[in-house]
JSON list of C-alpha atoms and ligand atoms in Angstrom, two decimals:
[
{"chain": "M", "resi": 12, "resn": "UNK", "atom": "CA", "xyz": [1.40, -69.92, -10.65]},
{"chain": "M", "resi": 13, "resn": "UNK", "atom": "CA", "xyz": [4.53, -68.71, -8.75]},
{"chain": "M", "resi": 14, "resn": "UNK", "atom": "CA", "xyz": [7.94, -67.03, -9.94]},
{"chain": "M", "resi": 15, "resn": "UNK", "atom": "CA", "xyz": [11.03, -67.21, -7.80]},
{"chain": "M", "resi": 16, "resn": "UNK", "atom": "CA", "xyz": [14.36, -65.90, -8.92]},
{"chain": "M", "resi": 17, "resn": "UNK", "atom": "CA", "xyz": [16.91, -68.73, -8.76]},
{"chain": "M", "resi": 18, "resn": "UNK", "atom": "CA", "xyz": [19.66, -66.24, -7.88]},
{"chain": "M", "resi": 19, "resn": "UNK", "atom": "CA", "xyz": [21.73, -64.87, -5.00]},
{"chain": "M", "resi": 20, "resn": "UNK", "atom": "CA", "xyz": [22.40, -61.62, -7.08]},
{"chain": "M", "resi": 21, "resn": "UNK", "atom": "CA", "xyz": [21.30, -59.41, -4.60]},
{"chain": "M", "resi": 22, "resn": "UNK", "atom": "CA", "xyz": [21.22, -56.23, -7.48]},
{"chain": "M", "resi": 23, "resn": "UNK", "atom": "CA", "xyz": [19.20, -58.34, -9.65]},
{"chain": "M", "resi": 24, "resn": "UNK", "atom": "CA", "xyz": [17.02, -59.37, -6.69]},
{"chain": "M", "resi": 25, "resn": "UNK", "atom": "CA", "xyz": [15.79, -55.89, -5.95]},
{"chain": "M", "resi": 26, "resn": "UNK", "atom": "CA", "xyz": [15.54, -55.09, -9.87]},
{"chain": "M", "resi": 27, "resn": "UNK", "atom": "CA", "xyz": [13.18, -57.87, -10.48]},
{"chain": "M", "resi": 28, "resn": "UNK", "atom": "CA", "xyz": [11.24, -57.54, -6.93]},
{"chain": "M", "resi": 29, "resn": "UNK", "atom": "CA", "xyz": [10.35, -54.05, -8.47]},
{"chain": "M", "resi": 30, "resn": "UNK", "atom": "CA", "xyz": [8.16, -55.70, -11.54]},
{"chain": "M", "resi": 31, "resn": "UNK", "atom": "CA", "xyz": [5.97, -57.20, -8.88]},
{"chain": "M", "resi": 32, "resn": "UNK", "atom": "CA", "xyz": [6.63, -60.00, -10.34]},
{"chain": "M", "resi": 33, "resn": "UNK", "atom": "CA", "xyz": [8.82, -62.09, -7.57]},
{"chain": "M", "resi": 34, "resn": "UNK", "atom": "CA", "xyz": [7.13, -64.17, -5.08]},
{"chain": "M", "resi": 35, "resn": "UNK", "atom": "CA", "xyz": [10.29, -65.61, -4.02]},
{"chain": "M", "resi": 36, "resn": "UNK", "atom": "CA", "xyz": [13.21, -66.40, -4.00]},
{"chain": "M", "resi": 37, "resn": "UNK", "atom": "CA", "xyz": [15.73, -69.76, -4.27]},
{"chain": "M", "resi": 38, "resn": "UNK", "atom": "CA", "xyz": [19.69, -70.21, -3.37]},
{"chain": "M", "resi": 39, "resn": "UNK", "atom": "CA", "xyz": [21.97, -72.89, -3.37]},
{"chain": "M", "resi": 40, "resn": "UNK", "atom": "CA", "xyz": [25.45, -73.15, -2.29]},
{"chain": "M", "resi": 41, "resn": "UNK", "atom": "CA", "xyz": [26.75, -72.83, -5.91]},
{"chain": "M", "resi": 42, "resn": "UNK", "atom": "CA", "xyz": [24.73, -69.18, -6.62]},
{"chain": "M", "resi": 43, "resn": "UNK", "atom": "CA", "xyz": [26.01, -67.95, -3.13]},
{"chain": "M", "resi": 44, "resn": "UNK", "atom": "CA", "xyz": [29.71, -69.21, -3.85]},
{"chain": "M", "resi": 45, "resn": "UNK", "atom": "CA", "xyz": [28.92, -67.30, -7.34]},
{"chain": "M", "resi": 46, "resn": "UNK", "atom": "CA", "xyz": [27.66, -64.40, -5.74]},
{"chain": "M", "resi": 47, "resn": "UNK", "atom": "CA", "xyz": [31.13, -64.42, -3.37]},
{"chain": "M", "resi": 48, "resn": "UNK", "atom": "CA", "xyz": [29.60, -62.56, -0.10]},
{"chain": "M", "resi": 49, "resn": "UNK", "atom": "CA", "xyz": [28.91, -63.79, 2.77]},
{"chain": "M", "resi": 50, "resn": "UNK", "atom": "CA", "xyz": [26.52, -66.96, 3.17]},
{"chain": "M", "resi": 51, "resn": "UNK", "atom": "CA", "xyz": [24.02, -65.58, 6.27]},
{"chain": "M", "resi": 52, "resn": "UNK", "atom": "CA", "xyz": [24.50, -61.90, 5.06]},
{"chain": "M", "resi": 53, "resn": "UNK", "atom": "CA", "xyz": [23.50, -62.63, 2.01]},
{"chain": "M", "resi": 54, "resn": "UNK", "atom": "CA", "xyz": [20.39, -64.42, 2.95]},
{"chain": "M", "resi": 55, "resn": "UNK", "atom": "CA", "xyz": [19.28, -62.40, 5.70]},
{"chain": "M", "resi": 56, "resn": "UNK", "atom": "CA", "xyz": [19.26, -59.14, 2.65]},
{"chain": "M", "resi": 57, "resn": "UNK", "atom": "CA", "xyz": [17.54, -61.33, 0.09]},
{"chain": "M", "resi": 58, "resn": "UNK", "atom": "CA", "xyz": [14.68, -62.11, 2.64]},
{"chain": "M", "resi": 59, "resn": "UNK", "atom": "CA", "xyz": [14.28, -58.60, 3.75]},
{"chain": "M", "resi": 60, "resn": "UNK", "atom": "CA", "xyz": [13.58, -57.31, -0.19]},
{"chain": "M", "resi": 61, "resn": "UNK", "atom": "CA", "xyz": [11.22, -60.45, -0.83]},
{"chain": "M", "resi": 62, "resn": "UNK", "atom": "CA", "xyz": [8.59, -61.15, 1.41]},
{"chain": "M", "resi": 63, "resn": "UNK", "atom": "CA", "xyz": [8.05, -64.70, -0.02]},
{"chain": "M", "resi": 64, "resn": "UNK", "atom": "CA", "xyz": [9.87, -67.78, 0.62]},
{"chain": "M", "resi": 65, "resn": "UNK", "atom": "CA", "xyz": [13.30, -67.35, 0.33]},
{"chain": "M", "resi": 66, "resn": "UNK", "atom": "CA", "xyz": [15.31, -70.76, 0.39]},
{"chain": "M", "resi": 67, "resn": "UNK", "atom": "CA", "xyz": [18.52, -70.85, 1.70]},
{"chain": "M", "resi": 68, "resn": "UNK", "atom": "CA", "xyz": [20.40, -74.42, 1.80]},
{"chain": "M", "resi": 69, "resn": "UNK", "atom": "CA", "xyz": [22.10, -76.50, 4.57]},
{"chain": "M", "resi": 70, "resn": "UNK", "atom": "CA", "xyz": [25.72, -77.62, 3.52]},
{"chain": "M", "resi": 71, "resn": "UNK", "atom": "CA", "xyz": [26.21, -80.93, 6.20]},
{"chain": "M", "resi": 72, "resn": "UNK", "atom": "CA", "xyz": [25.22, -83.89, 4.21]},
{"chain": "M", "resi": 73, "resn": "UNK", "atom": "CA", "xyz": [24.54, -85.51, 7.60]},
{"chain": "M", "resi": 74, "resn": "UNK", "atom": "CA", "xyz": [21.65, -85.12, 9.36]},
{"chain": "M", "resi": 75, "resn": "UNK", "atom": "CA", "xyz": [22.06, -84.50, 12.98]},
{"chain": "M", "resi": 76, "resn": "UNK", "atom": "CA", "xyz": [24.31, -81.61, 11.71]},
{"chain": "M", "resi": 77, "resn": "UNK", "atom": "CA", "xyz": [21.78, -81.01, 8.73]},
{"chain": "M", "resi": 78, "resn": "UNK", "atom": "CA", "xyz": [19.00, -80.37, 11.12]},
{"chain": "M", "resi": 79, "resn": "UNK", "atom": "CA", "xyz": [21.00, -77.93, 13.67]},
{"chain": "M", "resi": 80, "resn": "UNK", "atom": "CA", "xyz": [22.14, -75.84, 10.40]},
{"chain": "M", "resi": 81, "resn": "UNK", "atom": "CA", "xyz": [18.33, -76.09, 9.01]},
{"chain": "M", "resi": 82, "resn": "UNK", "atom": "CA", "xyz": [16.89, -74.71, 12.29]},
{"chain": "M", "resi": 83, "resn": "UNK", "atom": "CA", "xyz": [19.81, -71.90, 12.49]},
{"chain": "M", "resi": 84, "resn": "UNK", "atom": "CA", "xyz": [18.85, -70.85, 8.66]},
{"chain": "M", "resi": 85, "resn": "UNK", "atom": "CA", "xyz": [14.96, -70.96, 9.67]},
{"chain": "M", "resi": 86, "resn": "UNK", "atom": "CA", "xyz": [15.79, -68.41, 12.52]},
{"chain": "M", "resi": 87, "resn": "UNK", "atom": "CA", "xyz": [17.22, -66.17, 10.11]},
{"chain": "M", "resi": 88, "resn": "UNK", "atom": "CA", "xyz": [14.22, -64.62, 8.95]},
{"chain": "M", "resi": 89, "resn": "UNK", "atom": "CA", "xyz": [10.41, -65.67, 8.76]},
{"chain": "M", "resi": 90, "resn": "UNK", "atom": "CA", "xyz": [9.90, -66.56, 5.63]},
{"chain": "M", "resi": 91, "resn": "UNK", "atom": "CA", "xyz": [13.29, -68.51, 5.35]},
{"chain": "M", "resi": 92, "resn": "UNK", "atom": "CA", "xyz": [12.84, -72.16, 3.52]},
{"chain": "M", "resi": 93, "resn": "UNK", "atom": "CA", "xyz": [15.28, -74.91, 4.67]},
{"chain": "M", "resi": 94, "resn": "UNK", "atom": "CA", "xyz": [16.46, -76.62, 1.67]},
{"chain": "M", "resi": 95, "resn": "UNK", "atom": "CA", "xyz": [18.32, -79.82, 1.60]},
{"chain": "M", "resi": 96, "resn": "UNK", "atom": "CA", "xyz": [19.01, -82.27, -0.63]},
{"chain": "M", "resi": 97, "resn": "UNK", "atom": "CA", "xyz": [17.52, -85.44, -1.64]},
{"chain": "M", "resi": 98, "resn": "UNK", "atom": "CA", "xyz": [18.93, -87.91, 0.40]},
{"chain": "M", "resi": 99, "resn": "UNK", "atom": "CA", "xyz": [18.03, -90.57, 3.92]},
{"chain": "M", "resi": 100, "resn": "UNK", "atom": "CA", "xyz": [19.56, -87.87, 5.70]},
{"chain": "M", "resi": 101, "resn": "UNK", "atom": "CA", "xyz": [18.26, -84.87, 3.91]},
{"chain": "M", "resi": 102, "resn": "UNK", "atom": "CA", "xyz": [14.27, -86.59, 4.30]},
{"chain": "M", "resi": 103, "resn": "UNK", "atom": "CA", "xyz": [14.84, -86.86, 7.92]},
{"chain": "M", "resi": 104, "resn": "UNK", "atom": "CA", "xyz": [15.75, -83.62, 8.36]},
{"chain": "M", "resi": 105, "resn": "UNK", "atom": "CA", "xyz": [12.69, -82.69, 6.56]},
{"chain": "M", "resi": 106, "resn": "UNK", "atom": "CA", "xyz": [10.33, -84.17, 8.50]},
{"chain": "M", "resi": 107, "resn": "UNK", "atom": "CA", "xyz": [11.86, -83.08, 11.78]},
{"chain": "M", "resi": 108, "resn": "UNK", "atom": "CA", "xyz": [11.97, -79.48, 10.91]},
{"chain": "M", "resi": 109, "resn": "UNK", "atom": "CA", "xyz": [8.09, -80.04, 8.89]},
{"chain": "M", "resi": 110, "resn": "UNK", "atom": "CA", "xyz": [6.45, -81.54, 12.19]},
{"chain": "M", "resi": 111, "resn": "UNK", "atom": "CA", "xyz": [7.87, -78.33, 13.78]},
{"chain": "M", "resi": 112, "resn": "UNK", "atom": "CA", "xyz": [6.53, -75.97, 11.32]},
{"chain": "M", "resi": 113, "resn": "UNK", "atom": "CA", "xyz": [9.43, -74.84, 9.10]},
{"chain": "M", "resi": 114, "resn": "UNK", "atom": "CA", "xyz": [8.98, -74.45, 6.00]},
{"chain": "M", "resi": 115, "resn": "UNK", "atom": "CA", "xyz": [11.25, -76.94, 3.67]},
{"chain": "M", "resi": 116, "resn": "UNK", "atom": "CA", "xyz": [12.40, -76.89, -0.15]},
{"chain": "M", "resi": 117, "resn": "UNK", "atom": "CA", "xyz": [13.65, -80.84, -0.95]},
{"chain": "M", "resi": 118, "resn": "UNK", "atom": "CA", "xyz": [16.51, -79.95, -4.22]},
{"chain": "M", "resi": 119, "resn": "UNK", "atom": "CA", "xyz": [17.87, -82.42, -6.71]},
{"chain": "M", "resi": 120, "resn": "UNK", "atom": "CA", "xyz": [15.08, -84.57, -7.49]},
{"chain": "M", "resi": 121, "resn": "UNK", "atom": "CA", "xyz": [15.39, -86.57, -10.73]},
{"chain": "M", "resi": 122, "resn": "UNK", "atom": "CA", "xyz": [12.57, -89.15, -10.13]},
{"chain": "M", "resi": 123, "resn": "UNK", "atom": "CA", "xyz": [8.94, -89.16, -9.12]},
{"chain": "M", "resi": 124, "resn": "UNK", "atom": "CA", "xyz": [9.91, -91.96, -6.71]},
{"chain": "M", "resi": 125, "resn": "UNK", "atom": "CA", "xyz": [11.73, -89.38, -4.87]},
{"chain": "M", "resi": 126, "resn": "UNK", "atom": "CA", "xyz": [9.07, -86.48, -5.21]},
{"chain": "M", "resi": 127, "resn": "UNK", "atom": "CA", "xyz": [6.81, -89.37, -3.68]},
{"chain": "M", "resi": 128, "resn": "UNK", "atom": "CA", "xyz": [9.28, -89.58, -0.63]},
{"chain": "M", "resi": 129, "resn": "UNK", "atom": "CA", "xyz": [9.75, -85.72, 0.00]},
{"chain": "M", "resi": 130, "resn": "UNK", "atom": "CA", "xyz": [6.18, -85.31, 0.08]},
{"chain": "M", "resi": 131, "resn": "UNK", "atom": "CA", "xyz": [5.25, -88.03, 2.99]},
{"chain": "M", "resi": 132, "resn": "UNK", "atom": "CA", "xyz": [8.01, -86.62, 4.52]},
{"chain": "M", "resi": 133, "resn": "UNK", "atom": "CA", "xyz": [6.08, -83.60, 4.65]},
{"chain": "M", "resi": 134, "resn": "UNK", "atom": "CA", "xyz": [8.07, -80.98, 2.23]},
{"chain": "M", "resi": 135, "resn": "UNK", "atom": "CA", "xyz": [6.83, -77.70, 1.37]},
{"chain": "M", "resi": 136, "resn": "UNK", "atom": "CA", "xyz": [8.10, -77.57, -1.78]},
{"chain": "M", "resi": 137, "resn": "UNK", "atom": "CA", "xyz": [9.72, -80.50, -4.13]},
{"chain": "M", "resi": 138, "resn": "UNK", "atom": "CA", "xyz": [12.76, -78.75, -6.50]},
{"chain": "M", "resi": 139, "resn": "UNK", "atom": "CA", "xyz": [12.83, -81.58, -9.56]},
{"chain": "M", "resi": 140, "resn": "UNK", "atom": "CA", "xyz": [15.16, -80.11, -12.07]},
{"chain": "M", "resi": 141, "resn": "UNK", "atom": "CA", "xyz": [14.26, -80.05, -15.64]},
{"chain": "M", "resi": 142, "resn": "UNK", "atom": "CA", "xyz": [16.84, -78.93, -17.21]},
{"chain": "M", "resi": 143, "resn": "UNK", "atom": "CA", "xyz": [19.67, -81.31, -16.02]},
{"chain": "M", "resi": 144, "resn": "UNK", "atom": "CA", "xyz": [17.26, -84.02, -17.23]},
{"chain": "M", "resi": 145, "resn": "UNK", "atom": "CA", "xyz": [16.90, -82.56, -20.60]},
{"chain": "M", "resi": 146, "resn": "UNK", "atom": "CA", "xyz": [20.88, -82.64, -20.62]},
{"chain": "M", "resi": 147, "resn": "UNK", "atom": "CA", "xyz": [21.30, -86.31, -20.43]},
{"chain": "M", "resi": 148, "resn": "UNK", "atom": "CA", "xyz": [18.24, -86.44, -23.21]},
{"chain": "M", "resi": 149, "resn": "UNK", "atom": "CA", "xyz": [16.02, -87.26, -20.55]},
{"chain": "M", "resi": 150, "resn": "UNK", "atom": "CA", "xyz": [12.52, -85.08, -20.32]},
{"chain": "M", "resi": 151, "resn": "UNK", "atom": "CA", "xyz": [11.98, -83.00, -17.29]},
{"chain": "M", "resi": 152, "resn": "UNK", "atom": "CA", "xyz": [8.36, -82.10, -18.13]},
{"chain": "M", "resi": 153, "resn": "UNK", "atom": "CA", "xyz": [7.65, -85.90, -18.03]},
{"chain": "M", "resi": 154, "resn": "UNK", "atom": "CA", "xyz": [8.79, -85.39, -14.62]},
{"chain": "M", "resi": 155, "resn": "UNK", "atom": "CA", "xyz": [7.05, -82.70, -13.70]},
{"chain": "M", "resi": 156, "resn": "UNK", "atom": "CA", "xyz": [3.45, -84.71, -15.33]},
{"chain": "M", "resi": 157, "resn": "UNK", "atom": "CA", "xyz": [3.97, -87.42, -13.24]},
{"chain": "M", "resi": 158, "resn": "UNK", "atom": "CA", "xyz": [4.61, -85.83, -10.02]},
{"chain": "M", "resi": 159, "resn": "UNK", "atom": "CA", "xyz": [1.40, -83.28, -11.03]},
{"chain": "M", "resi": 160, "resn": "UNK", "atom": "CA", "xyz": [-0.25, -87.04, -10.93]},
{"chain": "M", "resi": 161, "resn": "UNK", "atom": "CA", "xyz": [1.10, -88.47, -7.58]},
{"chain": "M", "resi": 162, "resn": "UNK", "atom": "CA", "xyz": [0.33, -85.53, -5.97]},
{"chain": "M", "resi": 163, "resn": "UNK", "atom": "CA", "xyz": [-3.14, -85.09, -7.07]},
{"chain": "M", "resi": 164, "resn": "UNK", "atom": "CA", "xyz": [-4.15, -88.63, -6.16]},
{"chain": "M", "resi": 165, "resn": "UNK", "atom": "CA", "xyz": [-3.50, -87.89, -2.83]},
{"chain": "M", "resi": 166, "resn": "UNK", "atom": "CA", "xyz": [-3.45, -84.74, -2.18]},
{"chain": "M", "resi": 167, "resn": "UNK", "atom": "CA", "xyz": [-0.38, -83.56, -0.83]},
{"chain": "M", "resi": 168, "resn": "UNK", "atom": "CA", "xyz": [0.44, -80.18, 0.20]},
{"chain": "M", "resi": 169, "resn": "UNK", "atom": "CA", "xyz": [3.48, -80.24, -1.29]},
{"chain": "M", "resi": 170, "resn": "UNK", "atom": "CA", "xyz": [4.26, -77.75, -3.92]},
{"chain": "M", "resi": 171, "resn": "UNK", "atom": "CA", "xyz": [5.79, -78.54, -7.15]},
{"chain": "M", "resi": 172, "resn": "UNK", "atom": "CA", "xyz": [8.91, -75.89, -7.69]},
{"chain": "M", "resi": 173, "resn": "UNK", "atom": "CA", "xyz": [10.21, -76.41, -11.54]},
{"chain": "M", "resi": 174, "resn": "UNK", "atom": "CA", "xyz": [14.18, -76.04, -11.16]},
{"chain": "M", "resi": 175, "resn": "UNK", "atom": "CA", "xyz": [16.96, -75.76, -13.32]},
{"chain": "M", "resi": 176, "resn": "UNK", "atom": "CA", "xyz": [14.97, -73.99, -15.62]},
{"chain": "M", "resi": 177, "resn": "UNK", "atom": "CA", "xyz": [16.80, -72.74, -18.61]},
{"chain": "M", "resi": 178, "resn": "UNK", "atom": "CA", "xyz": [14.17, -71.20, -20.69]},
{"chain": "M", "resi": 179, "resn": "UNK", "atom": "CA", "xyz": [10.90, -69.64, -20.92]},
{"chain": "M", "resi": 180, "resn": "UNK", "atom": "CA", "xyz": [9.55, -72.66, -22.78]},
{"chain": "M", "resi": 181, "resn": "UNK", "atom": "CA", "xyz": [10.20, -74.04, -19.37]},
{"chain": "M", "resi": 182, "resn": "UNK", "atom": "CA", "xyz": [8.13, -71.87, -17.65]},
{"chain": "M", "resi": 183, "resn": "UNK", "atom": "CA", "xyz": [5.07, -72.20, -20.16]},
{"chain": "M", "resi": 184, "resn": "UNK", "atom": "CA", "xyz": [5.45, -76.37, -20.02]},
{"chain": "M", "resi": 185, "resn": "UNK", "atom": "CA", "xyz": [5.40, -76.20, -16.34]},
{"chain": "M", "resi": 186, "resn": "UNK", "atom": "CA", "xyz": [2.49, -73.56, -16.61]},
{"chain": "M", "resi": 187, "resn": "UNK", "atom": "CA", "xyz": [0.64, -76.29, -18.79]},
{"chain": "M", "resi": 188, "resn": "UNK", "atom": "CA", "xyz": [1.30, -78.83, -16.50]},
{"chain": "M", "resi": 189, "resn": "UNK", "atom": "CA", "xyz": [-0.03, -77.37, -13.34]},
{"chain": "M", "resi": 190, "resn": "UNK", "atom": "CA", "xyz": [3.57, -76.65, -11.89]},
{"chain": "M", "resi": 191, "resn": "UNK", "atom": "CA", "xyz": [3.05, -74.22, -8.68]},
{"chain": "M", "resi": 192, "resn": "UNK", "atom": "CA", "xyz": [6.26, -72.52, -9.10]},
{"chain": "M", "resi": 193, "resn": "UNK", "atom": "CA", "xyz": [9.03, -71.87, -11.46]},
{"chain": "M", "resi": 194, "resn": "UNK", "atom": "CA", "xyz": [12.40, -70.66, -10.31]},
{"chain": "M", "resi": 195, "resn": "UNK", "atom": "CA", "xyz": [14.30, -69.13, -12.94]},
{"chain": "M", "resi": 196, "resn": "UNK", "atom": "CA", "xyz": [17.49, -66.71, -13.13]},
{"chain": "M", "resi": 197, "resn": "UNK", "atom": "CA", "xyz": [16.92, -63.39, -14.07]},
{"chain": "M", "resi": 198, "resn": "UNK", "atom": "CA", "xyz": [18.00, -63.56, -18.05]},
{"chain": "M", "resi": 199, "resn": "UNK", "atom": "CA", "xyz": [14.73, -66.42, -18.02]},
{"chain": "M", "resi": 200, "resn": "UNK", "atom": "CA", "xyz": [12.25, -63.77, -16.49]},
{"chain": "M", "resi": 201, "resn": "UNK", "atom": "CA", "xyz": [13.51, -61.22, -18.45]},
{"chain": "M", "resi": 202, "resn": "UNK", "atom": "CA", "xyz": [13.32, -63.58, -21.49]},
{"chain": "M", "resi": 203, "resn": "UNK", "atom": "CA", "xyz": [9.31, -64.30, -20.82]},
{"chain": "M", "resi": 204, "resn": "UNK", "atom": "CA", "xyz": [8.34, -60.24, -21.86]},
{"chain": "M", "resi": 205, "resn": "UNK", "atom": "CA", "xyz": [10.15, -60.68, -24.91]},
{"chain": "M", "resi": 206, "resn": "UNK", "atom": "CA", "xyz": [8.46, -61.13, -28.25]},
{"chain": "M", "resi": 207, "resn": "UNK", "atom": "CA", "xyz": [9.42, -59.40, -31.66]},
{"chain": "M", "resi": 208, "resn": "UNK", "atom": "CA", "xyz": [5.83, -58.48, -32.71]},
{"chain": "M", "resi": 209, "resn": "UNK", "atom": "CA", "xyz": [5.81, -56.45, -29.58]},
{"chain": "M", "resi": 210, "resn": "UNK", "atom": "CA", "xyz": [8.94, -54.27, -29.72]},
{"chain": "M", "resi": 211, "resn": "UNK", "atom": "CA", "xyz": [7.87, -53.94, -33.43]},
{"chain": "M", "resi": 212, "resn": "UNK", "atom": "CA", "xyz": [4.34, -52.96, -32.92]},
{"chain": "M", "resi": 213, "resn": "UNK", "atom": "CA", "xyz": [4.94, -50.45, -30.52]},
{"chain": "M", "resi": 214, "resn": "UNK", "atom": "CA", "xyz": [7.80, -48.91, -32.67]},
{"chain": "M", "resi": 215, "resn": "UNK", "atom": "CA", "xyz": [5.12, -48.90, -35.29]},
{"chain": "M", "resi": 216, "resn": "UNK", "atom": "CA", "xyz": [2.54, -47.39, -32.52]},
{"chain": "M", "resi": 217, "resn": "UNK", "atom": "CA", "xyz": [4.48, -44.76, -31.56]},
{"chain": "M", "resi": 218, "resn": "UNK", "atom": "CA", "xyz": [6.35, -43.96, -35.21]},
{"chain": "M", "resi": 219, "resn": "UNK", "atom": "CA", "xyz": [2.73, -43.49, -36.21]},
{"chain": "M", "resi": 220, "resn": "UNK", "atom": "CA", "xyz": [2.10, -40.91, -33.47]},
{"chain": "M", "resi": 221, "resn": "UNK", "atom": "CA", "xyz": [5.12, -38.89, -33.92]},
{"chain": "M", "resi": 222, "resn": "UNK", "atom": "CA", "xyz": [4.09, -38.40, -38.00]},
{"chain": "M", "resi": 223, "resn": "UNK", "atom": "CA", "xyz": [1.84, -35.95, -36.19]},
{"chain": "M", "resi": 224, "resn": "UNK", "atom": "CA", "xyz": [4.35, -33.96, -35.37]},
{"chain": "M", "resi": 225, "resn": "UNK", "atom": "CA", "xyz": [2.60, -33.96, -31.33]},
{"chain": "M", "resi": 226, "resn": "UNK", "atom": "CA", "xyz": [4.81, -34.43, -27.99]},
{"chain": "M", "resi": 227, "resn": "UNK", "atom": "CA", "xyz": [4.83, -37.71, -26.70]},
{"chain": "M", "resi": 228, "resn": "UNK", "atom": "CA", "xyz": [3.17, -36.77, -23.50]},
{"chain": "M", "resi": 229, "resn": "UNK", "atom": "CA", "xyz": [-0.48, -37.20, -21.75]},
{"chain": "M", "resi": 230, "resn": "UNK", "atom": "CA", "xyz": [0.31, -35.89, -18.37]},
{"chain": "O", "resi": 16, "resn": "G3P", "atom": "O1", "xyz": [17.64, -73.82, -9.00]},
{"chain": "O", "resi": 16, "resn": "G3P", "atom": "C1", "xyz": [18.55, -75.35, -9.37]},
{"chain": "O", "resi": 16, "resn": "G3P", "atom": "C2", "xyz": [19.01, -74.42, -10.44]},
{"chain": "O", "resi": 16, "resn": "G3P", "atom": "O2", "xyz": [20.33, -73.21, -9.56]},
{"chain": "O", "resi": 16, "resn": "G3P", "atom": "C3", "xyz": [20.01, -75.25, -11.01]},
{"chain": "O", "resi": 16, "resn": "G3P", "atom": "O3", "xyz": [20.05, -75.35, -12.56]},
{"chain": "O", "resi": 16, "resn": "G3P", "atom": "O4", "xyz": [21.15, -74.50, -14.37]},
{"chain": "O", "resi": 16, "resn": "G3P", "atom": "O5", "xyz": [21.99, -75.19, -12.67]},
{"chain": "O", "resi": 16, "resn": "G3P", "atom": "O6", "xyz": [20.70, -76.68, -13.77]},
{"chain": "O", "resi": 16, "resn": "G3P", "atom": "P1", "xyz": [21.11, -75.23, -13.38]}
]
């Protein structure tokens, strides 16, 4: 399973890139706005830090302008994935760009029917938003299971990129269901490391060592 960071915060991306666990980055207009920097400069910088796919989202909603934006964004770096919304225009653009070998991430997916359309349009990634479904009292993970079944049934290459991930359980459940990617805010990646018994076990090991009076140094 691949881990993407869902953020446009450069310092956070640099920090977690050093862990060797970050396979890509996703952004959206909200995240770029929150970061406050120039859109294009931010995307180029991220693409230079992380060699894997970096999603940059179009702002136009009509197909003609969206396609122009998508081609422009794709030209910024080899690892850019163009992100388009799951609309009639977005899927038209997805098909056109995918046919030309440009990776497309179709975002704002909330149903299996939408995910089926994105796969037929040649999307490299489909982004179902699990957290926002959970917020409505629906099951985000049921959607992931359904998309997995459909994509496997027809051997679609489109990767299931679980988005709107809010906690480590979302990541674990997505992994159990065979999702290809989870994109998560940095704080969720940090959560994945944590278990109180790990902290306690390490403290106990070191206290036992210290009780010998020897220095904590091997090399
Ligand atoms: O990847 C999509 C994500 O940025 C949306 O997350 O928490 O705003 O639903 P959230």
